PDB file of C-alpha atoms in Angstrom:
ATOM      1  CA  MET A1134      -1.122  24.965 -14.364  1.00 47.00           C
ATOM      2  CA  LYS A1135       2.629  24.625 -13.896  1.00 51.00           C
ATOM      3  CA  THR A1136       4.119  21.191 -13.950  1.00 53.00           C
ATOM      4  CA  SER A1137       5.163  21.293 -10.300  1.00 75.00           C
ATOM      5  CA  ALA A1138       1.832  22.628  -9.153  1.00 83.00           C
ATOM      6  CA  ARG A1139       0.053  19.909 -11.075  1.00 86.00           C
ATOM      7  CA  SER A1140       2.231  17.340  -9.426  1.00 88.00           C
ATOM      8  CA  VAL A1141       1.371  18.659  -5.979  1.00 88.00           C
ATOM      9  CA  VAL A1142      -2.422  18.419  -6.874  1.00 92.00           C
ATOM     10  CA  LEU A1143      -2.014  14.871  -8.219  1.00 92.00           C
ATOM     11  CA  GLY A1144      -0.004  13.945  -5.080  1.00 91.00           C
ATOM     12  CA  GLY A1145      -2.622  15.504  -2.874  1.00 93.00           C
ATOM     13  CA  VAL A1146      -5.389  13.509  -4.586  1.00 94.00           C
ATOM     14  CA  ALA A1147      -3.432  10.235  -3.919  1.00 94.00           C
ATOM     15  CA  VAL A1148      -2.802  11.120  -0.287  1.00 94.00           C
ATOM     16  CA  LEU A1149      -6.364  12.129   0.382  1.00 95.00           C
ATOM     17  CA  SER A1150      -7.528   8.873  -1.268  1.00 96.00           C
ATOM     18  CA  TRP A1151      -5.260   6.721   0.891  1.00 95.00           C
ATOM     19  CA  SER A1152      -6.347   8.701   4.013  1.00 95.00           C
ATOM     20  CA  THR A1153      -9.883   7.411   3.634  1.00 96.00           C
ATOM     21  CA  VAL A1154      -9.346   3.725   2.871  1.00 96.00           C
ATOM     22  CA  ALA A1155      -8.707   2.494   6.456  1.00 95.00           C
ATOM     23  CA  THR A1156     -12.153   3.680   7.287  1.00 96.00           C
ATOM     24  CA  ALA A1157     -13.543   2.263   4.079  1.00 96.00           C
ATOM     25  CA  PHE A1158     -11.990  -1.121   4.907  1.00 97.00           C
ATOM     26  CA  LYS A1159     -13.939  -1.287   8.267  1.00 96.00           C
ATOM     27  CA  VAL A1160     -17.153  -0.097   6.610  1.00 95.00           C
ATOM     28  CA  ALA A1161     -16.882  -2.791   3.835  1.00 96.00           C
ATOM     29  CA  LEU A1162     -16.193  -5.517   6.302  1.00 95.00           C
ATOM     30  CA  ARG A1163     -19.495  -4.874   7.995  1.00 94.00           C
ATOM     31  CA  ASN A1164     -21.288  -5.890   4.807  1.00 92.00           C
ATOM     32  CA  MET A1165     -19.067  -8.518   3.138  1.00 95.00           C
ATOM     33  CA  THR A1166     -16.352 -11.123   3.705  1.00 96.00           C
ATOM     34  CA  VAL A1167     -12.661 -10.398   3.120  1.00 97.00           C
ATOM     35  CA  PHE A1168     -12.690 -12.540  -0.041  1.00 97.00           C
ATOM     36  CA  GLU A1169     -15.791 -10.783  -1.490  1.00 96.00           C
ATOM     37  CA  MET A1170     -14.277  -7.352  -0.639  1.00 97.00           C
ATOM     38  CA  LEU A1171     -11.047  -8.374  -2.438  1.00 97.00           C
ATOM     39  CA  ILE A1172     -12.753  -9.556  -5.561  1.00 97.00           C
ATOM     40  CA  VAL A1173     -14.944  -6.392  -5.928  1.00 97.00           C
ATOM     41  CA  ALA A1174     -12.062  -4.066  -5.221  1.00 98.00           C
ATOM     42  CA  CYS A1175      -9.720  -5.879  -7.614  1.00 98.00           C
ATOM     43  CA  ALA A1176     -12.280  -5.939 -10.373  1.00 98.00           C
ATOM     44  CA  THR A1177     -12.845  -2.232  -9.973  1.00 98.00           C
ATOM     45  CA  ALA A1178      -9.095  -1.462 -10.018  1.00 98.00           C
ATOM     46  CA  LEU A1179      -8.563  -3.694 -13.049  1.00 98.00           C
ATOM     47  CA  LEU A1180     -11.359  -1.726 -14.901  1.00 98.00           C
ATOM     48  CA  ILE A1181      -9.667   1.540 -14.004  1.00 98.00           C
ATOM     49  CA  PHE A1182      -6.224   0.318 -15.218  1.00 97.00           C
ATOM     50  CA  THR A1183      -7.744  -1.125 -18.380  1.00 97.00           C
ATOM     51  CA  LEU A1184      -9.292   2.300 -19.244  1.00 97.00           C
ATOM     52  CA  TRP A1185      -6.000   3.880 -18.355  1.00 96.00           C
ATOM     53  CA  ILE A1186      -3.758   1.881 -20.755  1.00 96.00           C
ATOM     54  CA  PHE A1187      -6.150   2.388 -23.547  1.00 95.00           C
ATOM     55  CA  ALA A1188      -6.451   6.101 -22.890  1.00 95.00           C
ATOM     56  CA  THR A1189      -2.612   6.435 -22.925  1.00 93.00           C
ATOM     57  CA  GLY A1190      -1.979   3.942 -25.657  1.00 93.00           C
ATOM     58  CA  SER A1191       0.291   1.873 -23.478  1.00 91.00           C
ATOM     59  CA  TRP A1192      -1.727  -1.256 -24.269  1.00 92.00           C
ATOM     60  CA  ARG A1193       0.556  -1.572 -27.376  1.00 92.00           C
ATOM     61  CA  GLU A1194       3.300  -2.689 -25.034  1.00 93.00           C
ATOM     62  CA  LEU A1195       1.524  -5.959 -24.464  1.00 93.00           C
ATOM     63  CA  ARG A1196       2.479  -7.119 -27.944  1.00 91.00           C
ATOM     64  CA  SER A1197       6.154  -7.025 -27.190  1.00 90.00           C
ATOM     65  CA  LEU A1198       6.233  -8.734 -23.753  1.00 92.00           C
ATOM     66  CA  THR A1199       8.479 -11.746 -23.486  1.00 93.00           C
ATOM     67  CA  PRO A1200       7.378 -14.990 -21.785  1.00 93.00           C
ATOM     68  CA  THR A1201       9.796 -14.084 -18.891  1.00 93.00           C
ATOM     69  CA  LEU A1202       7.934 -10.838 -18.333  1.00 94.00           C
ATOM     70  CA  TRP A1203       4.605 -12.524 -18.437  1.00 96.00           C
ATOM     71  CA  GLY A1204       5.827 -14.969 -15.820  1.00 95.00           C
ATOM     72  CA  ARG A1205       7.141 -12.130 -13.571  1.00 95.00           C
ATOM     73  CA  PHE A1206       3.750 -10.434 -13.715  1.00 96.00           C
ATOM     74  CA  ALA A1207       2.107 -13.696 -12.938  1.00 97.00           C
ATOM     75  CA  VAL A1208       4.146 -13.903  -9.734  1.00 96.00           C
ATOM     76  CA  LEU A1209       3.511 -10.266  -8.870  1.00 96.00           C
ATOM     77  CA  GLY A1210      -0.227 -10.681  -9.281  1.00 97.00           C
ATOM     78  CA  LEU A1211      -0.172 -13.459  -6.649  1.00 97.00           C
ATOM     79  CA  VAL A1212       1.804 -11.401  -4.172  1.00 97.00           C
ATOM     80  CA  ALA A1213      -0.166  -8.237  -4.704  1.00 95.00           C
ATOM     81  CA  PRO A1214      -3.083  -7.724  -5.070  1.00 96.00           C
ATOM     82  CA  VAL A1215      -4.024 -11.273  -3.894  1.00 97.00           C
ATOM     83  CA  ALA A1216      -1.898 -12.179  -0.902  1.00 98.00           C
ATOM     84  CA  TYR A1217      -1.080  -8.651   0.225  1.00 97.00           C
ATOM     85  CA  TYR A1218      -4.673  -7.367   0.353  1.00 97.00           C
ATOM     86  CA  PHE A1219      -6.141 -10.577   1.628  1.00 98.00           C
ATOM     87  CA  VAL A1220      -3.756 -10.368   4.636  1.00 98.00           C
ATOM     88  CA  LEU A1221      -4.231  -6.669   5.092  1.00 97.00           C
ATOM     89  CA  PHE A1222      -8.072  -6.854   4.912  1.00 97.00           C
ATOM     90  CA  THR A1223      -8.032  -9.716   7.390  1.00 97.00           C
ATOM     91  CA  ALA A1224      -5.838  -7.733   9.716  1.00 96.00           C
ATOM     92  CA  TYR A1225      -8.460  -4.910   9.661  1.00 96.00           C
ATOM     93  CA  ASP A1226     -11.063  -7.578  10.448  1.00 95.00           C
ATOM     94  CA  TYR A1227      -9.265  -8.378  13.704  1.00 93.00           C
ATOM     95  CA  LEU A1228      -7.955  -4.943  14.767  1.00 92.00           C
ATOM     96  CA  PRO A1229      -9.237  -1.451  15.175  1.00 90.00           C
ATOM     97  CA  ALA A1230      -8.308   0.684  12.133  1.00 92.00           C
ATOM     98  CA  GLN A1231      -6.137   2.945  14.239  1.00 90.00           C
ATOM     99  CA  MET A1232      -3.933  -0.048  15.042  1.00 90.00           C
ATOM    100  CA  ALA A1233      -3.899  -1.971  11.687  1.00 92.00           C
ATOM    101  CA  GLN A1234      -3.101   1.187   9.613  1.00 90.00           C
ATOM    102  CA  PRO A1235       0.027   2.383  11.353  1.00 90.00           C
ATOM    103  CA  ILE A1236       1.549  -1.109  11.619  1.00 91.00           C
ATOM    104  CA  ASN A1237       1.216  -1.554   7.868  1.00 91.00           C
ATOM    105  CA  TYR A1238       3.406   1.522   7.361  1.00 87.00           C
ATOM    106  CA  LEU A1239       6.397  -0.381   8.614  1.00 89.00           C
ATOM    107  CA  TRP A1240       6.967  -1.812   5.145  1.00 91.00           C
ATOM    108  CA  PRO A1241      10.022   0.382   4.422  1.00 88.00           C
ATOM    109  CA  ILE A1242      11.809  -1.185   7.382  1.00 90.00           C
ATOM    110  CA  VAL A1243      10.851  -4.689   6.278  1.00 92.00           C
ATOM    111  CA  LEU A1244      12.095  -3.820   2.808  1.00 90.00           C
ATOM    112  CA  ALA A1245      15.422  -2.715   4.174  1.00 89.00           C
ATOM    113  CA  VAL A1246      15.820  -5.987   6.098  1.00 90.00           C
ATOM    114  CA  LEU A1247      14.763  -8.146   3.136  1.00 90.00           C
ATOM    115  CA  LEU A1248      17.274  -6.359   0.863  1.00 89.00           C
ATOM    116  CA  ALA A1249      19.994  -6.885   3.486  1.00 89.00           C
ATOM    117  CA  VAL A1250      19.267 -10.603   3.770  1.00 87.00           C
ATOM    118  CA  PHE A1251      18.528 -11.527   0.091  1.00 83.00           C
ATOM    119  CA  ALA A1252      20.156  -8.812  -1.928  1.00 81.00           C
ATOM    120  CA  HIS A1253      23.247  -8.339   0.369  1.00 83.00           C
ATOM    121  CA  ARG A1254      22.661  -4.665   0.778  1.00 86.00           C
ATOM    122  CA  PRO A1255      23.786  -3.974   4.289  1.00 87.00           C
ATOM    123  CA  ILE A1256      21.666  -1.622   6.386  1.00 87.00           C
ATOM    124  CA  PRO A1257      23.770   1.482   7.345  1.00 86.00           C
ATOM    125  CA  ARG A1258      24.348   1.684  11.096  1.00 86.00           C
ATOM    126  CA  SER A1259      22.852   5.176  11.209  1.00 86.00           C
ATOM    127  CA  LYS A1260      19.486   3.684  10.170  1.00 90.00           C
ATOM    128  CA  TYR A1261      19.200   1.400  13.153  1.00 90.00           C
ATOM    129  CA  LEU A1262      18.042   4.296  15.287  1.00 91.00           C
ATOM    130  CA  GLY A1263      15.175   5.124  12.928  1.00 91.00           C
ATOM    131  CA  MET A1264      14.168   1.426  12.773  1.00 92.00           C
ATOM    132  CA  PHE A1265      14.194   1.205  16.582  1.00 92.00           C
ATOM    133  CA  VAL A1266      12.104   4.302  16.954  1.00 92.00           C
ATOM    134  CA  SER A1267       9.470   3.060  14.488  1.00 92.00           C
ATOM    135  CA  LEU A1268       9.243  -0.363  16.153  1.00 90.00           C
ATOM    136  CA  LEU A1269       8.841   1.433  19.457  1.00 92.00           C
ATOM    137  CA  GLY A1270       5.948   3.202  17.934  1.00 91.00           C
ATOM    138  CA  VAL A1271       4.332  -0.096  17.018  1.00 87.00           C
ATOM    139  CA  ALA A1272       4.887  -1.398  20.561  1.00 86.00           C
ATOM    140  CA  LEU A1273       3.216   1.688  21.971  1.00 88.00           C
ATOM    141  CA  ILE A1274       0.204   1.339  19.619  1.00 86.00           C
ATOM    142  CA  SER A1275      -0.119  -2.347  20.466  1.00 80.00           C
ATOM    143  CA  LEU A1276       0.065  -1.746  24.216  1.00 75.00           C
ATOM    144  CA  GLY A1277      -2.609   0.914  23.865  1.00 72.00           C
ATOM    145  CA  GLY A1278      -4.964  -1.458  22.099  1.00 62.00           C
ATOM    146  CA  SER A1279      -6.572  -2.620  25.302  1.00 61.00           C
ATOM    147  CA  ALA A1280      -7.745   0.927  25.849  1.00 58.00           C
ATOM    148  CA  ILE A1281      -9.680   0.844  22.587  1.00 60.00           C
ATOM    149  CA  ASN A1282     -11.684  -2.367  22.811  1.00 60.00           C
ATOM    150  CA  GLY A1283     -10.521  -4.094  26.008  1.00 62.00           C
ATOM    151  CA  SER A1284      -8.267  -6.582  24.263  1.00 70.00           C
ATOM    152  CA  VAL A1285      -5.594  -6.809  21.602  1.00 78.00           C
ATOM    153  CA  SER A1286      -5.684  -9.521  18.822  1.00 86.00           C
ATOM    154  CA  VAL A1287      -2.184 -10.895  18.602  1.00 87.00           C
ATOM    155  CA  PHE A1288      -3.156 -12.637  15.461  1.00 94.00           C
ATOM    156  CA  GLY A1289      -4.312  -9.324  13.950  1.00 93.00           C
ATOM    157  CA  ILE A1290      -0.978  -7.684  14.818  1.00 92.00           C
ATOM    158  CA  VAL A1291       0.851 -10.572  13.170  1.00 94.00           C
ATOM    159  CA  LEU A1292      -1.309 -10.179  10.051  1.00 96.00           C
ATOM    160  CA  ALA A1293      -0.627  -6.355  10.043  1.00 95.00           C
ATOM    161  CA  PHE A1294       3.132  -7.133  10.121  1.00 94.00           C
ATOM    162  CA  GLY A1295       2.606  -9.783   7.418  1.00 96.00           C
ATOM    163  CA  SER A1296       0.950  -7.221   5.126  1.00 96.00           C
ATOM    164  CA  ALA A1297       4.090  -4.988   5.594  1.00 94.00           C
ATOM    165  CA  PHE A1298       6.201  -7.897   4.605  1.00 96.00           C
ATOM    166  CA  LEU A1299       4.244  -8.756   1.497  1.00 97.00           C
ATOM    167  CA  TRP A1300       4.204  -5.135   0.281  1.00 95.00           C
ATOM    168  CA  ALA A1301       7.938  -4.984   0.763  1.00 94.00           C
ATOM    169  CA  LEU A1302       8.292  -8.237  -1.180  1.00 94.00           C
ATOM    170  CA  TYR A1303       6.143  -6.807  -3.924  1.00 94.00           C
ATOM    171  CA  TRP A1304       8.549  -3.892  -4.321  1.00 91.00           C
ATOM    172  CA  ILE A1305      11.550  -6.232  -4.459  1.00 91.00           C
ATOM    173  CA  LEU A1306       9.871  -8.429  -7.167  1.00 91.00           C
ATOM    174  CA  ASN A1307       8.792  -5.270  -9.023  1.00 88.00           C
ATOM    175  CA  ASP A1308      12.291  -3.835  -9.119  1.00 82.00           C
ATOM    176  CA  GLY A1309      13.548  -3.388 -12.674  1.00 77.00           C
ATOM    177  CA  LEU A1310      10.123  -3.819 -14.398  1.00 83.00           C
ATOM    178  CA  LYS A1311       9.566  -0.055 -14.661  1.00 76.00           C
ATOM    179  CA  ASP A1312      12.504  -0.005 -17.192  1.00 79.00           C
ATOM    180  CA  LYS A1313      10.723  -2.550 -19.386  1.00 87.00           C
ATOM    181  CA  VAL A1314       7.025  -1.468 -19.394  1.00 90.00           C
ATOM    182  CA  SER A1315       5.123   1.609 -18.359  1.00 89.00           C
ATOM    183  CA  GLU A1316       3.634   1.912 -14.897  1.00 89.00           C
ATOM    184  CA  GLY A1317       0.063   1.644 -16.326  1.00 91.00           C
ATOM    185  CA  THR A1318       0.859  -1.581 -18.142  1.00 94.00           C
ATOM    186  CA  SER A1319       2.596  -2.968 -15.120  1.00 94.00           C
ATOM    187  CA  LEU A1320      -0.411  -2.250 -12.869  1.00 95.00           C
ATOM    188  CA  PHE A1321      -2.817  -3.611 -15.496  1.00 96.00           C
ATOM    189  CA  LEU A1322      -0.954  -6.918 -15.844  1.00 97.00           C
ATOM    190  CA  THR A1323      -0.430  -7.286 -12.087  1.00 96.00           C
ATOM    191  CA  PHE A1324      -4.205  -6.901 -11.374  1.00 97.00           C
ATOM    192  CA  LEU A1325      -5.158  -9.040 -14.455  1.00 97.00           C
ATOM    193  CA  PHE A1326      -3.291 -11.960 -13.038  1.00 98.00           C
ATOM    194  CA  GLY A1327      -4.536 -11.158  -9.577  1.00 98.00           C
ATOM    195  CA  MET A1328      -8.181 -11.273 -10.842  1.00 98.00           C
ATOM    196  CA  VAL A1329      -7.533 -14.613 -12.608  1.00 98.00           C
ATOM    197  CA  TYR A1330      -6.297 -16.089  -9.313  1.00 98.00           C
ATOM    198  CA  LEU A1331      -9.362 -14.648  -7.447  1.00 97.00           C
ATOM    199  CA  LEU A1332     -11.751 -16.076 -10.026  1.00 97.00           C
ATOM    200  CA  ILE A1333     -10.168 -19.471  -9.595  1.00 96.00           C
ATOM    201  CA  GLY A1334     -10.630 -19.022  -5.915  1.00 96.00           C
ATOM    202  CA  THR A1335     -14.416 -18.687  -6.411  1.00 95.00           C
ATOM    203  CA  LEU A1336     -14.484 -22.388  -7.485  1.00 94.00           C
ATOM    204  CA  PHE A1337     -13.613 -23.217  -3.891  1.00 92.00           C
ATOM    205  CA  SER A1338     -15.404 -20.392  -2.125  1.00 88.00           C
ATOM    206  CA  PRO A1339     -18.542 -19.444  -4.283  1.00 89.00           C
ATOM    207  CA  LEU A1340     -19.654 -15.857  -4.008  1.00 89.00           C
ATOM    208  CA  GLN A1341     -23.047 -15.075  -2.418  1.00 88.00           C
ATOM    209  CA  PRO A1342     -25.360 -12.318  -3.632  1.00 91.00           C
ATOM    210  CA  MET A1343     -24.146  -8.991  -2.219  1.00 92.00           C
ATOM    211  CA  SER A1344     -26.050  -5.885  -1.355  1.00 92.00           C
ATOM    212  CA  THR A1345     -25.734  -2.689  -3.180  1.00 94.00           C
ATOM    213  CA  GLU A1346     -24.014  -1.133  -0.169  1.00 93.00           C
ATOM    214  CA  ALA A1347     -21.459  -3.923  -0.100  1.00 94.00           C
ATOM    215  CA  LEU A1348     -20.748  -3.585  -3.838  1.00 96.00           C
ATOM    216  CA  LEU A1349     -20.321   0.183  -3.524  1.00 96.00           C
ATOM    217  CA  SER A1350     -18.013  -0.056  -0.522  1.00 96.00           C
ATOM    218  CA  GLY A1351     -15.850  -2.663  -2.291  1.00 96.00           C
ATOM    219  CA  ALA A1352     -15.803  -0.562  -5.469  1.00 97.00           C
ATOM    220  CA  TYR A1353     -14.754   2.460  -3.452  1.00 98.00           C
ATOM    221  CA  ILE A1354     -11.714   0.517  -2.128  1.00 98.00           C
ATOM    222  CA  GLY A1355     -10.815  -0.660  -5.581  1.00 97.00           C
ATOM    223  CA  ALA A1356     -10.970   2.957  -6.857  1.00 97.00           C
ATOM    224  CA  PHE A1357      -9.403   4.877  -4.090  1.00 96.00           C
ATOM    225  CA  GLU A1358      -6.928   2.394  -2.554  1.00 96.00           C
ATOM    226  CA  MET A1359      -5.845   0.481  -5.616  1.00 95.00           C
ATOM    227  CA  GLY A1360      -6.702   2.507  -8.705  1.00 95.00           C
ATOM    228  CA  VAL A1361      -6.857   6.263  -8.711  1.00 95.00           C
ATOM    229  CA  PRO A1362      -4.100   7.015  -6.145  1.00 95.00           C
ATOM    230  CA  PHE A1363      -1.547   4.723  -7.836  1.00 93.00           C
ATOM    231  CA  ILE A1364      -2.146   6.480 -11.178  1.00 94.00           C
ATOM    232  CA  CYS A1365      -2.049   9.985  -9.591  1.00 93.00           C
ATOM    233  CA  PHE A1366       0.969   9.363  -7.511  1.00 91.00           C
ATOM    234  CA  GLY A1367       2.903   7.851 -10.487  1.00 87.00           C
ATOM    235  CA  LEU A1368       1.945  10.893 -12.583  1.00 88.00           C
ATOM    236  CA  ALA A1369       2.961  13.270  -9.767  1.00 89.00           C
ATOM    237  CA  ILE A1370       6.439  11.600  -9.470  1.00 84.00           C
ATOM    238  CA  ARG A1371       6.903  11.556 -13.182  1.00 82.00           C
ATOM    239  CA  HIS A1372       6.216  15.242 -13.826  1.00 81.00           C
ATOM    240  CA  THR A1373       7.595  16.863 -10.687  1.00 82.00           C
ATOM    241  CA  ASP A1374      10.882  18.743 -10.373  1.00 81.00           C
ATOM    242  CA  ASN A1375      10.836  17.987  -6.607  1.00 77.00           C
ATOM    243  CA  PRO A1376      10.085  14.229  -6.061  1.00 79.00           C
ATOM    244  CA  ALA A1377      11.185  14.473  -2.447  1.00 76.00           C
ATOM    245  CA  LEU A1378       8.184  16.771  -1.753  1.00 79.00           C
ATOM    246  CA  ILE A1379       5.733  14.408  -3.334  1.00 80.00           C
ATOM    247  CA  ASN A1380       7.140  11.479  -1.281  1.00 82.00           C
ATOM    248  CA  GLN A1381       6.958  13.503   1.872  1.00 81.00           C
ATOM    249  CA  MET A1382       3.300  14.188   1.269  1.00 86.00           C
ATOM    250  CA  CYS A1383       2.552  10.459   1.760  1.00 87.00           C
ATOM    251  CA  TYR A1384       3.437  10.846   5.431  1.00 86.00           C
ATOM    252  CA  LEU A1385       0.359  13.035   5.874  1.00 89.00           C
ATOM    253  CA  ALA A1386      -1.947  10.083   4.950  1.00 91.00           C
ATOM    254  CA  PRO A1387      -1.844   8.170   8.279  1.00 91.00           C
ATOM    255  CA  PHE A1388      -2.498  11.282  10.317  1.00 92.00           C
ATOM    256  CA  LEU A1389      -5.406  12.373   8.041  1.00 93.00           C
ATOM    257  CA  SER A1390      -6.606   8.802   8.282  1.00 94.00           C
ATOM    258  CA  LEU A1391      -7.109   9.115  12.054  1.00 92.00           C
ATOM    259  CA  PHE A1392      -9.470  11.976  11.457  1.00 93.00           C
ATOM    260  CA  PHE A1393     -11.702   9.852   9.227  1.00 95.00           C
ATOM    261  CA  ILE A1394     -11.478   6.869  11.565  1.00 94.00           C
ATOM    262  CA  SER A1395     -12.686   8.993  14.439  1.00 93.00           C
ATOM    263  CA  ILE A1396     -15.507  10.828  12.552  1.00 95.00           C
ATOM    264  CA  VAL A1397     -16.856   8.017  10.424  1.00 94.00           C
ATOM    265  CA  LEU A1398     -16.216   4.943  12.410  1.00 93.00           C
ATOM    266  CA  GLY A1399     -16.610   6.538  15.819  1.00 91.00           C
ATOM    267  CA  GLU A1400     -13.313   5.030  17.180  1.00 89.00           C
ATOM    268  CA  ARG A1401     -11.962   6.970  20.101  1.00 87.00           C
ATOM    269  CA  ILE A1402      -8.361   7.700  19.123  1.00 88.00           C
ATOM    270  CA  VAL A1403      -6.315   6.972  22.242  1.00 86.00           C
ATOM    271  CA  PRO A1404      -3.103   8.972  23.059  1.00 88.00           C
ATOM    272  CA  THR A1405      -0.936   5.905  22.422  1.00 88.00           C
ATOM    273  CA  THR A1406      -2.134   5.797  18.804  1.00 90.00           C
ATOM    274  CA  TYR A1407      -1.028   9.426  18.243  1.00 91.00           C
ATOM    275  CA  GLY A1408       2.295   8.837  20.028  1.00 92.00           C
ATOM    276  CA  GLY A1409       2.980   5.541  18.336  1.00 92.00           C
ATOM    277  CA  LEU A1410       2.169   6.926  14.854  1.00 93.00           C
ATOM    278  CA  CYS A1411       4.467   9.917  15.430  1.00 94.00           C
ATOM    279  CA  LEU A1412       7.292   7.481  16.376  1.00 93.00           C
ATOM    280  CA  ILE A1413       6.664   5.264  13.342  1.00 92.00           C
ATOM    281  CA  VAL A1414       6.550   8.188  10.869  1.00 92.00           C
ATOM    282  CA  GLY A1415       9.432   9.934  12.670  1.00 93.00           C
ATOM    283  CA  GLY A1416      11.660   6.846  12.346  1.00 92.00           C
ATOM    284  CA  LEU A1417      10.903   6.446   8.709  1.00 90.00           C
ATOM    285  CA  VAL A1418      11.529  10.146   7.925  1.00 90.00           C
ATOM    286  CA  TYR A1419      14.738  10.019   9.858  1.00 90.00           C
ATOM    287  CA  ASN A1420      15.957   7.016   7.925  1.00 86.00           C
ATOM    288  CA  GLN A1421      14.923   8.435   4.542  1.00 83.00           C
ATOM    289  CA  TYR A1422      16.164  12.016   4.854  1.00 81.00           C
ATOM    290  CA  PHE A1423      18.723  12.250   7.610  1.00 82.00           C
ATOM    291  CA  ALA A1424      20.449   8.830   8.210  1.00 76.00           C
ATOM    292  CA  GLY A1425      21.768   8.711   4.613  1.00 60.00           C
ATOM    293  CA  ARG A1426      23.281  12.218   4.968  1.00 56.00           C
ATOM    294  CA  LYS A1427      24.879  11.113   8.319  1.00 50.00           C
ATOM    295  CA  THR A1428      26.411   8.097   6.591  1.00 43.00           C
ATOM    296  CA  ALA A1429      27.706  10.182   3.732  1.00 38.00           C
ATOM    297  CA  LYS A1430      29.393  12.583   6.066  1.00 43.00           C
ATOM    298  CA  SER A1431      31.083   9.906   7.976  1.00 40.00           C
ATOM    299  CA  LEU A1432      32.588   8.593   4.716  1.00 31.00           C
ATOM    300  CA  ASN A1433      34.125  11.968   3.828  1.00 35.00           C
TER     301      ASN A1433
END
């Protein structure tokens, strides 16, 4: 298989995996608490990343890590997986999947705002249009929530926004680490610290016996939200000669996700969800692929 074709296949595996997890979140929450779900998922992902670093030999990098790097990974593990996924899973506990999933996709906008505030990277004026369009999509989805289950949880919407904030914060804190360790080692250490925090949490919230169905649903999330797709997507980007194509494939995930939400969960996908999701993704695509060109042309 050619390198570019292999990258597309790997990217497709990642996208298909991420397309199923919104449904998996809701299924798992029927059988377990958010905390239980988080522990089982993180333990599964950590097992996958452990196998990965030993299979690739990148575990040797652990010997040369400085105390500063260990400290950075300790912070990363607290932000994600712990805080990010706890907030995200709780948002799904309060909202229909078709509402929580699109709002979480706003993280690139939050990232741009955080970089502007804390890293003094001003947002180009041409990108304000895309940001407005995406936020308009969120408003449309939120207004349509009453047509799904008769009411909208404002707390759930705040949590979904909070998950986008935490994911953007994770990428800021992760900036620069890829030049110091491999991606597999980075994921392993992040989830290792995350698992340590979660195990400490069991001292205050002891785990109860879980059914086989609950364990399997939590393990599925760990494998196909946190584990396999991150590895596949990283490999796809690393070995492709067209990274833009691989990144664009990610925008298929939320639309495919609506199919699984409808079929498996039985949620009636209302028109405002389709319209809002198109606005969110459209605004993000505009900012990533068109706003930058517009700014560059204006400087010439």
